[in-house]
């Protein structure tokens, strides 16, 4: 019998992180940003309820690492897929195939 998993693919910008609060360095990397009010509670609650959380986002890996660590959300995600690493942007199927592969999710 196949065990069902509760899996959510989540975006970052204006879903969890308020893009209007981003502060970038001279290379364009986001060094800090604020969470949308309540989004951090949503992430933590979903995790506590057994959901596997995967970030699928367009941008630079370091930007997401900076912001998610700053806001204490980094460790709630089983995998983080960034367009910088995949060399594609959403809605490219490559982004979602990489996310599925990262958590061994089959079609």
PDB file of N, CA and C in Angstrom:
ATOM      1  N   UNK A   1       0.843  -1.181   0.000  1.00  0.00           N
ATOM      2  CA  UNK A   1       0.000   0.000   0.000  1.00  0.00           C
ATOM      3  C   UNK A   1       0.888   1.244   0.000  1.00  0.00           C
ATOM      4  N   UNK A   2       0.545   2.193  -0.854  1.00  0.00           N
ATOM      5  CA  UNK A   2       1.308   3.436  -0.946  1.00  0.00           C
ATOM      6  C   UNK A   2       0.913   4.381   0.177  1.00  0.00           C
ATOM      7  N   UNK A   3       1.927   4.847   0.883  1.00  0.00           N
ATOM      8  CA  UNK A   3       1.695   5.819   1.937  1.00  0.00           C
ATOM      9  C   UNK A   3       1.528   7.194   1.307  1.00  0.00           C
ATOM     10  N   UNK A   4       0.501   7.907   1.700  1.00  0.00           N
ATOM     11  CA  UNK A   4       0.282   9.253   1.169  1.00  0.00           C
ATOM     12  C   UNK A   4       1.071  10.251   1.986  1.00  0.00           C
ATOM     13  N   UNK A   5       1.709  11.179   1.279  1.00  0.00           N
ATOM     14  CA  UNK A   5       2.449  12.244   1.927  1.00  0.00           C
ATOM     15  C   UNK A   5       1.754  13.561   1.662  1.00  0.00           C
ATOM     16  N   UNK A   6       1.835  14.437   2.605  1.00  0.00           N
ATOM     17  CA  UNK A   6       1.297  15.780   2.448  1.00  0.00           C
ATOM     18  C   UNK A   6       2.453  16.675   2.038  1.00  0.00           C
ATOM     19  N   UNK A   7       2.428  17.137   0.794  1.00  0.00           N
ATOM     20  CA  UNK A   7       3.541  17.900   0.241  1.00  0.00           C
ATOM     21  C   UNK A   7       3.025  19.214  -0.325  1.00  0.00           C
ATOM     22  N   UNK A   8       3.717  20.292   0.006  1.00  0.00           N
ATOM     23  CA  UNK A   8       3.379  21.598  -0.564  1.00  0.00           C
ATOM     24  C   UNK A   8       4.602  22.214  -1.195  1.00  0.00           C
ATOM     25  N   UNK A   9       4.450  22.674  -2.434  1.00  0.00           N
ATOM     26  CA  UNK A   9       5.469  23.486  -3.083  1.00  0.00           C
ATOM     27  C   UNK A   9       5.051  24.937  -2.846  1.00  0.00           C
ATOM     28  N   UNK A  10       5.942  25.718  -2.266  1.00  0.00           N
ATOM     29  CA  UNK A  10       5.640  27.109  -1.951  1.00  0.00           C
ATOM     30  C   UNK A  10       6.592  28.053  -2.677  1.00  0.00           C
ATOM     31  N   UNK A  11       6.087  29.215  -3.040  1.00  0.00           N
ATOM     32  CA  UNK A  11       6.889  30.290  -3.599  1.00  0.00           C
ATOM     33  C   UNK A  11       7.383  31.154  -2.442  1.00  0.00           C
ATOM     34  N   UNK A  12       8.273  32.077  -2.724  1.00  0.00           N
ATOM     35  CA  UNK A  12       8.807  32.946  -1.684  1.00  0.00           C
ATOM     36  C   UNK A  12       8.246  34.358  -1.790  1.00  0.00           C
ATOM     37  N   UNK A  13       8.566  35.042  -2.881  1.00  0.00           N
ATOM     38  CA  UNK A  13       8.238  36.453  -3.020  1.00  0.00           C
ATOM     39  C   UNK A  13       6.752  36.730  -3.020  1.00  0.00           C
ATOM     40  N   UNK A  14       6.360  37.592  -2.107  1.00  0.00           N
ATOM     41  CA  UNK A  14       4.973  38.005  -1.929  1.00  0.00           C
ATOM     42  C   UNK A  14       4.037  36.828  -1.656  1.00  0.00           C
ATOM     43  N   UNK A  15       4.632  35.725  -1.203  1.00  0.00           N
ATOM     44  CA  UNK A  15       3.890  34.582  -0.680  1.00  0.00           C
ATOM     45  C   UNK A  15       4.288  34.382   0.777  1.00  0.00           C
ATOM     46  N   UNK A  16       5.605  34.379   1.022  1.00  0.00           N
ATOM     47  CA  UNK A  16       6.146  34.264   2.375  1.00  0.00           C
ATOM     48  C   UNK A  16       6.917  35.542   2.734  1.00  0.00           C
ATOM     49  N   UNK A  17       7.713  36.009   1.793  1.00  0.00           N
ATOM     50  CA  UNK A  17       8.554  37.187   2.009  1.00  0.00           C
ATOM     51  C   UNK A  17       7.946  38.407   1.303  1.00  0.00           C
ATOM     52  N   UNK A  18       7.898  39.522   2.007  1.00  0.00           N
ATOM     53  CA  UNK A  18       7.389  40.783   1.447  1.00  0.00           C
ATOM     54  C   UNK A  18       8.504  41.412   0.605  1.00  0.00           C
ATOM     55  N   UNK A  19       8.369  41.305  -0.717  1.00  0.00           N
ATOM     56  CA  UNK A  19       9.415  41.799  -1.621  1.00  0.00           C
ATOM     57  C   UNK A  19       9.659  43.299  -1.473  1.00  0.00           C
ATOM     58  N   UNK A  20       8.672  44.040  -1.021  1.00  0.00           N
ATOM     59  CA  UNK A  20       8.851  45.489  -0.883  1.00  0.00           C
ATOM     60  C   UNK A  20       9.809  45.845   0.257  1.00  0.00           C
ATOM     61  N   UNK A  21      10.151  44.868   1.106  1.00  0.00           N
ATOM     62  CA  UNK A  21      11.056  45.124   2.234  1.00  0.00           C
ATOM     63  C   UNK A  21      12.485  44.649   1.961  1.00  0.00           C
ATOM     64  N   UNK A  22      12.726  44.133   0.759  1.00  0.00           N
ATOM     65  CA  UNK A  22      14.057  43.597   0.445  1.00  0.00           C
ATOM     66  C   UNK A  22      15.133  44.677   0.476  1.00  0.00           C
ATOM     67  N   UNK A  23      16.265  44.327   1.072  1.00  0.00           N
ATOM     68  CA  UNK A  23      17.459  45.156   1.020  1.00  0.00           C
ATOM     69  C   UNK A  23      18.501  44.322   0.291  1.00  0.00           C
ATOM     70  N   UNK A  24      19.064  44.897  -0.787  1.00  0.00           N
ATOM     71  CA  UNK A  24      20.022  44.163  -1.623  1.00  0.00           C
ATOM     72  C   UNK A  24      21.414  44.755  -1.501  1.00  0.00           C
ATOM     73  N   UNK A  25      22.414  43.896  -1.705  1.00  0.00           N
ATOM     74  CA  UNK A  25      23.787  44.390  -1.729  1.00  0.00           C
ATOM     75  C   UNK A  25      24.119  44.891  -3.139  1.00  0.00           C
ATOM     76  N   UNK A  26      25.357  45.298  -3.328  1.00  0.00           N
ATOM     77  CA  UNK A  26      25.752  45.877  -4.617  1.00  0.00           C
ATOM     78  C   UNK A  26      25.673  44.879  -5.777  1.00  0.00           C
ATOM     79  N   UNK A  27      25.647  43.595  -5.481  1.00  0.00           N
ATOM     80  CA  UNK A  27      25.528  42.576  -6.531  1.00  0.00           C
ATOM     81  C   UNK A  27      24.085  42.138  -6.764  1.00  0.00           C
ATOM     82  N   UNK A  28      23.148  42.738  -6.056  1.00  0.00           N
ATOM     83  CA  UNK A  28      21.742  42.401  -6.245  1.00  0.00           C
ATOM     84  C   UNK A  28      21.242  41.261  -5.385  1.00  0.00           C
ATOM     85  N   UNK A  29      22.091  40.749  -4.508  1.00  0.00           N
ATOM     86  CA  UNK A  29      21.679  39.666  -3.612  1.00  0.00           C
ATOM     87  C   UNK A  29      20.881  40.270  -2.456  1.00  0.00           C
ATOM     88  N   UNK A  30      19.752  39.643  -2.148  1.00  0.00           N
ATOM     89  CA  UNK A  30      18.939  40.116  -1.029  1.00  0.00           C
ATOM     90  C   UNK A  30      19.649  39.732   0.268  1.00  0.00           C
ATOM     91  N   UNK A  31      19.945  40.744   1.087  1.00  0.00           N
ATOM     92  CA  UNK A  31      20.621  40.474   2.354  1.00  0.00           C
ATOM     93  C   UNK A  31      19.639  40.465   3.525  1.00  0.00           C
ATOM     94  N   UNK A  32      18.475  41.090   3.345  1.00  0.00           N
ATOM     95  CA  UNK A  32      17.435  40.988   4.362  1.00  0.00           C
ATOM     96  C   UNK A  32      16.084  41.365   3.770  1.00  0.00           C
ATOM     97  N   UNK A  33      15.046  40.856   4.397  1.00  0.00           N
ATOM     98  CA  UNK A  33      13.661  41.156   4.009  1.00  0.00           C
ATOM     99  C   UNK A  33      12.757  40.657   5.120  1.00  0.00           C
ATOM    100  N   UNK A  34      11.564  41.198   5.176  1.00  0.00           N
ATOM    101  CA  UNK A  34      10.589  40.823   6.201  1.00  0.00           C
ATOM    102  C   UNK A  34       9.606  39.789   5.686  1.00  0.00           C
ATOM    103  N   UNK A  35       9.110  39.006   6.614  1.00  0.00           N
ATOM    104  CA  UNK A  35       8.064  38.029   6.312  1.00  0.00           C
ATOM    105  C   UNK A  35       6.730  38.769   6.217  1.00  0.00           C
ATOM    106  N   UNK A  36       5.879  38.323   5.323  1.00  0.00           N
ATOM    107  CA  UNK A  36       4.512  38.826   5.274  1.00  0.00           C
ATOM    108  C   UNK A  36       3.856  38.433   6.601  1.00  0.00           C
ATOM    109  N   UNK A  37       3.169  39.360   7.261  1.00  0.00           N
ATOM    110  CA  UNK A  37       2.569  39.026   8.564  1.00  0.00           C
ATOM    111  C   UNK A  37       1.736  37.737   8.496  1.00  0.00           C
ATOM    112  N   UNK A  38       2.083  36.795   9.367  1.00  0.00           N
ATOM    113  CA  UNK A  38       1.369  35.522   9.444  1.00  0.00           C
ATOM    114  C   UNK A  38       1.951  34.416   8.595  1.00  0.00           C
ATOM    115  N   UNK A  39       2.786  34.753   7.621  1.00  0.00           N
ATOM    116  CA  UNK A  39       3.341  33.725   6.735  1.00  0.00           C
ATOM    117  C   UNK A  39       4.287  32.791   7.482  1.00  0.00           C
ATOM    118  N   UNK A  40       5.024  33.334   8.447  1.00  0.00           N
ATOM    119  CA  UNK A  40       5.922  32.489   9.228  1.00  0.00           C
ATOM    120  C   UNK A  40       5.127  31.489  10.069  1.00  0.00           C
ATOM    121  N   UNK A  41       4.027  31.939  10.628  1.00  0.00           N
ATOM    122  CA  UNK A  41       3.156  31.042  11.405  1.00  0.00           C
ATOM    123  C   UNK A  41       2.578  29.965  10.492  1.00  0.00           C
ATOM    124  N   UNK A  42       2.192  30.343   9.271  1.00  0.00           N
ATOM    125  CA  UNK A  42       1.662  29.378   8.313  1.00  0.00           C
ATOM    126  C   UNK A  42       2.692  28.286   8.026  1.00  0.00           C
ATOM    127  N   UNK A  43       3.931  28.686   7.738  1.00  0.00           N
ATOM    128  CA  UNK A  43       4.987  27.719   7.427  1.00  0.00           C
ATOM    129  C   UNK A  43       5.205  26.770   8.607  1.00  0.00           C
ATOM    130  N   UNK A  44       5.329  27.316   9.793  1.00  0.00           N
ATOM    131  CA  UNK A  44       5.570  26.499  10.985  1.00  0.00           C
ATOM    132  C   UNK A  44       4.397  25.565  11.263  1.00  0.00           C
ATOM    133  N   UNK A  45       3.179  26.053  11.100  1.00  0.00           N
ATOM    134  CA  UNK A  45       1.991  25.235  11.356  1.00  0.00           C
ATOM    135  C   UNK A  45       1.888  24.087  10.357  1.00  0.00           C
ATOM    136  N   UNK A  46       2.117  24.378   9.078  1.00  0.00           N
ATOM    137  CA  UNK A  46       2.077  23.313   8.069  1.00  0.00           C
ATOM    138  C   UNK A  46       3.117  22.242   8.379  1.00  0.00           C
ATOM    139  N   UNK A  47       4.310  22.677   8.741  1.00  0.00           N
ATOM    140  CA  UNK A  47       5.379  21.743   9.088  1.00  0.00           C
ATOM    141  C   UNK A  47       4.973  20.887  10.288  1.00  0.00           C
ATOM    142  N   UNK A  48       4.451  21.520  11.313  1.00  0.00           N
ATOM    143  CA  UNK A  48       4.044  20.798  12.521  1.00  0.00           C
ATOM    144  C   UNK A  48       2.907  19.815  12.248  1.00  0.00           C
ATOM    145  N   UNK A  49       2.109  20.090  11.238  1.00  0.00           N
ATOM    146  CA  UNK A  49       0.994  19.205  10.884  1.00  0.00           C
ATOM    147  C   UNK A  49       1.420  18.091   9.931  1.00  0.00           C
ATOM    148  N   UNK A  50       2.721  18.011   9.656  1.00  0.00           N
ATOM    149  CA  UNK A  50       3.228  16.878   8.877  1.00  0.00           C
ATOM    150  C   UNK A  50       3.434  17.117   7.399  1.00  0.00           C
ATOM    151  N   UNK A  51       3.270  18.334   6.940  1.00  0.00           N
ATOM    152  CA  UNK A  51       3.503  18.620   5.526  1.00  0.00           C
ATOM    153  C   UNK A  51       4.991  18.670   5.230  1.00  0.00           C
ATOM    154  N   UNK A  52       5.373  18.123   4.082  1.00  0.00           N
ATOM    155  CA  UNK A  52       6.709  18.295   3.547  1.00  0.00           C
ATOM    156  C   UNK A  52       6.677  19.585   2.749  1.00  0.00           C
ATOM    157  N   UNK A  53       7.525  20.543   3.108  1.00  0.00           N
ATOM    158  CA  UNK A  53       7.531  21.848   2.452  1.00  0.00           C
ATOM    159  C   UNK A  53       8.729  21.961   1.522  1.00  0.00           C
ATOM    160  N   UNK A  54       8.463  22.386   0.297  1.00  0.00           N
ATOM    161  CA  UNK A  54       9.507  22.573  -0.708  1.00  0.00           C
ATOM    162  C   UNK A  54       9.362  23.982  -1.267  1.00  0.00           C
ATOM    163  N   UNK A  55      10.446  24.733  -1.227  1.00  0.00           N
ATOM    164  CA  UNK A  55      10.448  26.075  -1.800  1.00  0.00           C
ATOM    165  C   UNK A  55      10.812  25.958  -3.280  1.00  0.00           C
ATOM    166  N   UNK A  56      10.006  26.557  -4.136  1.00  0.00           N
ATOM    167  CA  UNK A  56      10.279  26.600  -5.576  1.00  0.00           C
ATOM    168  C   UNK A  56      10.201  28.069  -5.963  1.00  0.00           C
ATOM    169  N   UNK A  57      11.370  28.682  -6.187  1.00  0.00           N
ATOM    170  CA  UNK A  57      11.388  30.134  -6.323  1.00  0.00           C
ATOM    171  C   UNK A  57      12.383  30.598  -7.384  1.00  0.00           C
ATOM    172  N   UNK A  58      12.038  31.702  -8.020  1.00  0.00           N
ATOM    173  CA  UNK A  58      12.911  32.324  -9.012  1.00  0.00           C
ATOM    174  C   UNK A  58      13.831  33.321  -8.330  1.00  0.00           C
ATOM    175  N   UNK A  59      15.115  33.155  -8.551  1.00  0.00           N
ATOM    176  CA  UNK A  59      16.079  34.081  -7.973  1.00  0.00           C
ATOM    177  C   UNK A  59      17.380  33.406  -7.613  1.00  0.00           C
ATOM    178  N   UNK A  60      18.200  34.142  -6.879  1.00  0.00           N
ATOM    179  CA  UNK A  60      19.523  33.677  -6.483  1.00  0.00           C
ATOM    180  C   UNK A  60      19.462  32.875  -5.191  1.00  0.00           C
ATOM    181  N   UNK A  61      20.140  31.748  -5.179  1.00  0.00           N
ATOM    182  CA  UNK A  61      20.147  30.869  -4.011  1.00  0.00           C
ATOM    183  C   UNK A  61      20.550  31.615  -2.745  1.00  0.00           C
ATOM    184  N   UNK A  62      21.580  32.438  -2.827  1.00  0.00           N
ATOM    185  CA  UNK A  62      22.068  33.120  -1.632  1.00  0.00           C
ATOM    186  C   UNK A  62      21.025  34.081  -1.064  1.00  0.00           C
ATOM    187  N   UNK A  63      20.250  34.712  -1.931  1.00  0.00           N
ATOM    188  CA  UNK A  63      19.194  35.613  -1.467  1.00  0.00           C
ATOM    189  C   UNK A  63      18.199  34.865  -0.582  1.00  0.00           C
ATOM    190  N   UNK A  64      17.763  33.704  -1.050  1.00  0.00           N
ATOM    191  CA  UNK A  64      16.789  32.929  -0.285  1.00  0.00           C
ATOM    192  C   UNK A  64      17.391  32.406   1.006  1.00  0.00           C
ATOM    193  N   UNK A  65      18.640  31.941   0.948  1.00  0.00           N
ATOM    194  CA  UNK A  65      19.300  31.458   2.165  1.00  0.00           C
ATOM    195  C   UNK A  65      19.381  32.578   3.191  1.00  0.00           C
ATOM    196  N   UNK A  66      19.773  33.757   2.762  1.00  0.00           N
ATOM    197  CA  UNK A  66      19.887  34.889   3.678  1.00  0.00           C
ATOM    198  C   UNK A  66      18.555  35.191   4.360  1.00  0.00           C
ATOM    199  N   UNK A  67      17.523  35.326   3.570  1.00  0.00           N
ATOM    200  CA  UNK A  67      16.220  35.767   4.083  1.00  0.00           C
ATOM    201  C   UNK A  67      15.540  34.685   4.921  1.00  0.00           C
ATOM    202  N   UNK A  68      15.595  33.447   4.468  1.00  0.00           N
ATOM    203  CA  UNK A  68      14.924  32.376   5.213  1.00  0.00           C
ATOM    204  C   UNK A  68      15.654  32.066   6.515  1.00  0.00           C
ATOM    205  N   UNK A  69      16.985  32.182   6.523  1.00  0.00           N
ATOM    206  CA  UNK A  69      17.727  31.992   7.781  1.00  0.00           C
ATOM    207  C   UNK A  69      17.466  33.164   8.724  1.00  0.00           C
ATOM    208  N   UNK A  70      17.478  34.385   8.201  1.00  0.00           N
ATOM    209  CA  UNK A  70      17.221  35.576   9.013  1.00  0.00           C
ATOM    210  C   UNK A  70      15.875  35.476   9.721  1.00  0.00           C
ATOM    211  N   UNK A  71      14.885  34.934   9.024  1.00  0.00           N
ATOM    212  CA  UNK A  71      13.527  34.852   9.567  1.00  0.00           C
ATOM    213  C   UNK A  71      13.228  33.505  10.223  1.00  0.00           C
ATOM    214  N   UNK A  72      14.274  32.705  10.453  1.00  0.00           N
ATOM    215  CA  UNK A  72      14.146  31.401  11.126  1.00  0.00           C
ATOM    216  C   UNK A  72      13.146  30.466  10.444  1.00  0.00           C
ATOM    217  N   UNK A  73      13.160  30.451   9.118  1.00  0.00           N
ATOM    218  CA  UNK A  73      12.259  29.579   8.362  1.00  0.00           C
ATOM    219  C   UNK A  73      13.002  28.529   7.538  1.00  0.00           C
ATOM    220  N   UNK A  74      14.298  28.661   7.441  1.00  0.00           N
ATOM    221  CA  UNK A  74      15.099  27.812   6.545  1.00  0.00           C
ATOM    222  C   UNK A  74      14.924  26.325   6.845  1.00  0.00           C
ATOM    223  N   UNK A  75      14.952  25.955   8.109  1.00  0.00           N
ATOM    224  CA  UNK A  75      14.942  24.539   8.484  1.00  0.00           C
ATOM    225  C   UNK A  75      13.582  23.862   8.351  1.00  0.00           C
ATOM    226  N   UNK A  76      12.544  24.605   8.032  1.00  0.00           N
ATOM    227  CA  UNK A  76      11.222  24.006   7.846  1.00  0.00           C
ATOM    228  C   UNK A  76      11.053  23.385   6.464  1.00  0.00           C
ATOM    229  N   UNK A  77      11.976  23.677   5.560  1.00  0.00           N
ATOM    230  CA  UNK A  77      11.874  23.208   4.183  1.00  0.00           C
ATOM    231  C   UNK A  77      12.760  21.989   3.968  1.00  0.00           C
ATOM    232  N   UNK A  78      12.168  20.945   3.397  1.00  0.00           N
ATOM    233  CA  UNK A  78      12.903  19.728   3.084  1.00  0.00           C
ATOM    234  C   UNK A  78      13.841  19.968   1.910  1.00  0.00           C
ATOM    235  N   UNK A  79      13.408  20.794   0.967  1.00  0.00           N
ATOM    236  CA  UNK A  79      14.228  21.125  -0.203  1.00  0.00           C
ATOM    237  C   UNK A  79      13.912  22.546  -0.634  1.00  0.00           C
ATOM    238  N   UNK A  80      14.902  23.163  -1.264  1.00  0.00           N
ATOM    239  CA  UNK A  80      14.730  24.507  -1.818  1.00  0.00           C
ATOM    240  C   UNK A  80      15.285  24.494  -3.238  1.00  0.00           C
ATOM    241  N   UNK A  81      14.412  24.788  -4.176  1.00  0.00           N
ATOM    242  CA  UNK A  81      14.779  24.784  -5.589  1.00  0.00           C
ATOM    243  C   UNK A  81      14.765  26.225  -6.087  1.00  0.00           C
ATOM    244  N   UNK A  82      15.903  26.660  -6.631  1.00  0.00           N
ATOM    245  CA  UNK A  82      16.054  28.043  -7.088  1.00  0.00           C
ATOM    246  C   UNK A  82      16.323  28.069  -8.584  1.00  0.00           C
ATOM    247  N   UNK A  83      15.748  29.047  -9.255  1.00  0.00           N
ATOM    248  CA  UNK A  83      15.958  29.163 -10.698  1.00  0.00           C
ATOM    249  C   UNK A  83      17.436  29.336 -11.039  1.00  0.00           C
ATOM    250  N   UNK A  84      18.202  29.989 -10.167  1.00  0.00           N
ATOM    251  CA  UNK A  84      19.638  30.168 -10.417  1.00  0.00           C
ATOM    252  C   UNK A  84      20.326  28.819 -10.628  1.00  0.00           C
ATOM    253  N   UNK A  85      19.985  27.837  -9.817  1.00  0.00           N
ATOM    254  CA  UNK A  85      20.621  26.516  -9.898  1.00  0.00           C
ATOM    255  C   UNK A  85      20.075  25.661 -11.031  1.00  0.00           C
ATOM    256  N   UNK A  86      18.801  25.815 -11.331  1.00  0.00           N
ATOM    257  CA  UNK A  86      18.137  24.977 -12.339  1.00  0.00           C
ATOM    258  C   UNK A  86      18.348  25.533 -13.748  1.00  0.00           C
ATOM    259  N   UNK A  87      18.698  26.804 -13.842  1.00  0.00           N
ATOM    260  CA  UNK A  87      18.862  27.499 -15.130  1.00  0.00           C
ATOM    261  C   UNK A  87      17.547  27.551 -15.906  1.00  0.00           C
ATOM    262  N   UNK A  88      16.462  27.715 -15.160  1.00  0.00           N
ATOM    263  CA  UNK A  88      15.125  27.878 -15.725  1.00  0.00           C
ATOM    264  C   UNK A  88      14.314  28.649 -14.698  1.00  0.00           C
ATOM    265  N   UNK A  89      13.204  29.232 -15.148  1.00  0.00           N
ATOM    266  CA  UNK A  89      12.310  29.963 -14.253  1.00  0.00           C
ATOM    267  C   UNK A  89      10.914  29.392 -14.344  1.00  0.00           C
ATOM    268  N   UNK A  90      10.133  29.600 -13.285  1.00  0.00           N
ATOM    269  CA  UNK A  90       8.729  29.171 -13.328  1.00  0.00           C
ATOM    270  C   UNK A  90       8.019  29.949 -14.432  1.00  0.00           C
ATOM    271  N   UNK A  91       7.139  29.367 -15.155  1.00  0.00           N
ATOM    272  CA  UNK A  91       6.505  28.061 -14.921  1.00  0.00           C
ATOM    273  C   UNK A  91       7.175  26.881 -15.633  1.00  0.00           C
ATOM    274  N   UNK A  92       8.450  26.959 -15.930  1.00  0.00           N
ATOM    275  CA  UNK A  92       9.140  25.854 -16.594  1.00  0.00           C
ATOM    276  C   UNK A  92       8.958  24.549 -15.820  1.00  0.00           C
ATOM    277  N   UNK A  93       8.600  23.487 -16.526  1.00  0.00           N
ATOM    278  CA  UNK A  93       8.463  22.187 -15.858  1.00  0.00           C
ATOM    279  C   UNK A  93       9.763  21.742 -15.173  1.00  0.00           C
ATOM    280  N   UNK A  94      10.902  22.246 -15.643  1.00  0.00           N
ATOM    281  CA  UNK A  94      12.186  21.863 -15.045  1.00  0.00           C
ATOM    282  C   UNK A  94      12.237  22.230 -13.565  1.00  0.00           C
ATOM    283  N   UNK A  95      11.643  23.352 -13.208  1.00  0.00           N
ATOM    284  CA  UNK A  95      11.628  23.779 -11.804  1.00  0.00           C
ATOM    285  C   UNK A  95      10.885  22.764 -10.934  1.00  0.00           C
ATOM    286  N   UNK A  96       9.731  22.352 -11.413  1.00  0.00           N
ATOM    287  CA  UNK A  96       8.887  21.454 -10.628  1.00  0.00           C
ATOM    288  C   UNK A  96       9.397  20.016 -10.665  1.00  0.00           C
ATOM    289  N   UNK A  97      10.009  19.609 -11.776  1.00  0.00           N
ATOM    290  CA  UNK A  97      10.623  18.280 -11.840  1.00  0.00           C
ATOM    291  C   UNK A  97      11.799  18.205 -10.872  1.00  0.00           C
ATOM    292  N   UNK A  98      12.572  19.293 -10.782  1.00  0.00           N
ATOM    293  CA  UNK A  98      13.690  19.328  -9.834  1.00  0.00           C
ATOM    294  C   UNK A  98      13.169  19.259  -8.398  1.00  0.00           C
ATOM    295  N   UNK A  99      12.081  19.958  -8.127  1.00  0.00           N
ATOM    296  CA  UNK A  99      11.492  19.935  -6.782  1.00  0.00           C
ATOM    297  C   UNK A  99      10.992  18.532  -6.445  1.00  0.00           C
ATOM    298  N   UNK A 100      10.303  17.897  -7.379  1.00  0.00           N
ATOM    299  CA  UNK A 100       9.792  16.540  -7.150  1.00  0.00           C
ATOM    300  C   UNK A 100      10.946  15.580  -6.945  1.00  0.00           C
ATOM    301  N   UNK A 101      11.995  15.713  -7.760  1.00  0.00           N
ATOM    302  CA  UNK A 101      13.148  14.832  -7.635  1.00  0.00           C
ATOM    303  C   UNK A 101      13.868  14.997  -6.308  1.00  0.00           C
ATOM    304  N   UNK A 102      13.904  16.223  -5.800  1.00  0.00           N
ATOM    305  CA  UNK A 102      14.618  16.505  -4.556  1.00  0.00           C
ATOM    306  C   UNK A 102      13.988  15.784  -3.358  1.00  0.00           C
ATOM    307  N   UNK A 103      12.711  15.484  -3.451  1.00  0.00           N
ATOM    308  CA  UNK A 103      12.040  14.788  -2.347  1.00  0.00           C
ATOM    309  C   UNK A 103      11.585  13.391  -2.759  1.00  0.00           C
ATOM    310  N   UNK A 104      12.143  12.910  -3.886  1.00  0.00           N
ATOM    311  CA  UNK A 104      11.842  11.568  -4.387  1.00  0.00           C
ATOM    312  C   UNK A 104      10.352  11.346  -4.612  1.00  0.00           C
ATOM    313  N   UNK A 105       9.702  12.376  -5.129  1.00  0.00           N
ATOM    314  CA  UNK A 105       8.290  12.305  -5.475  1.00  0.00           C
ATOM    315  C   UNK A 105       8.180  11.840  -6.916  1.00  0.00           C
ATOM    316  N   UNK A 106       7.424  10.781  -7.144  1.00  0.00           N
ATOM    317  CA  UNK A 106       7.252  10.283  -8.515  1.00  0.00           C
ATOM    318  C   UNK A 106       5.950  10.823  -9.097  1.00  0.00           C
ATOM    319  N   UNK A 107       5.881  10.818 -10.421  1.00  0.00           N
ATOM    320  CA  UNK A 107       4.668  11.302 -11.084  1.00  0.00           C
ATOM    321  C   UNK A 107       3.481  10.439 -10.711  1.00  0.00           C
TER     322      UNK A 107
END
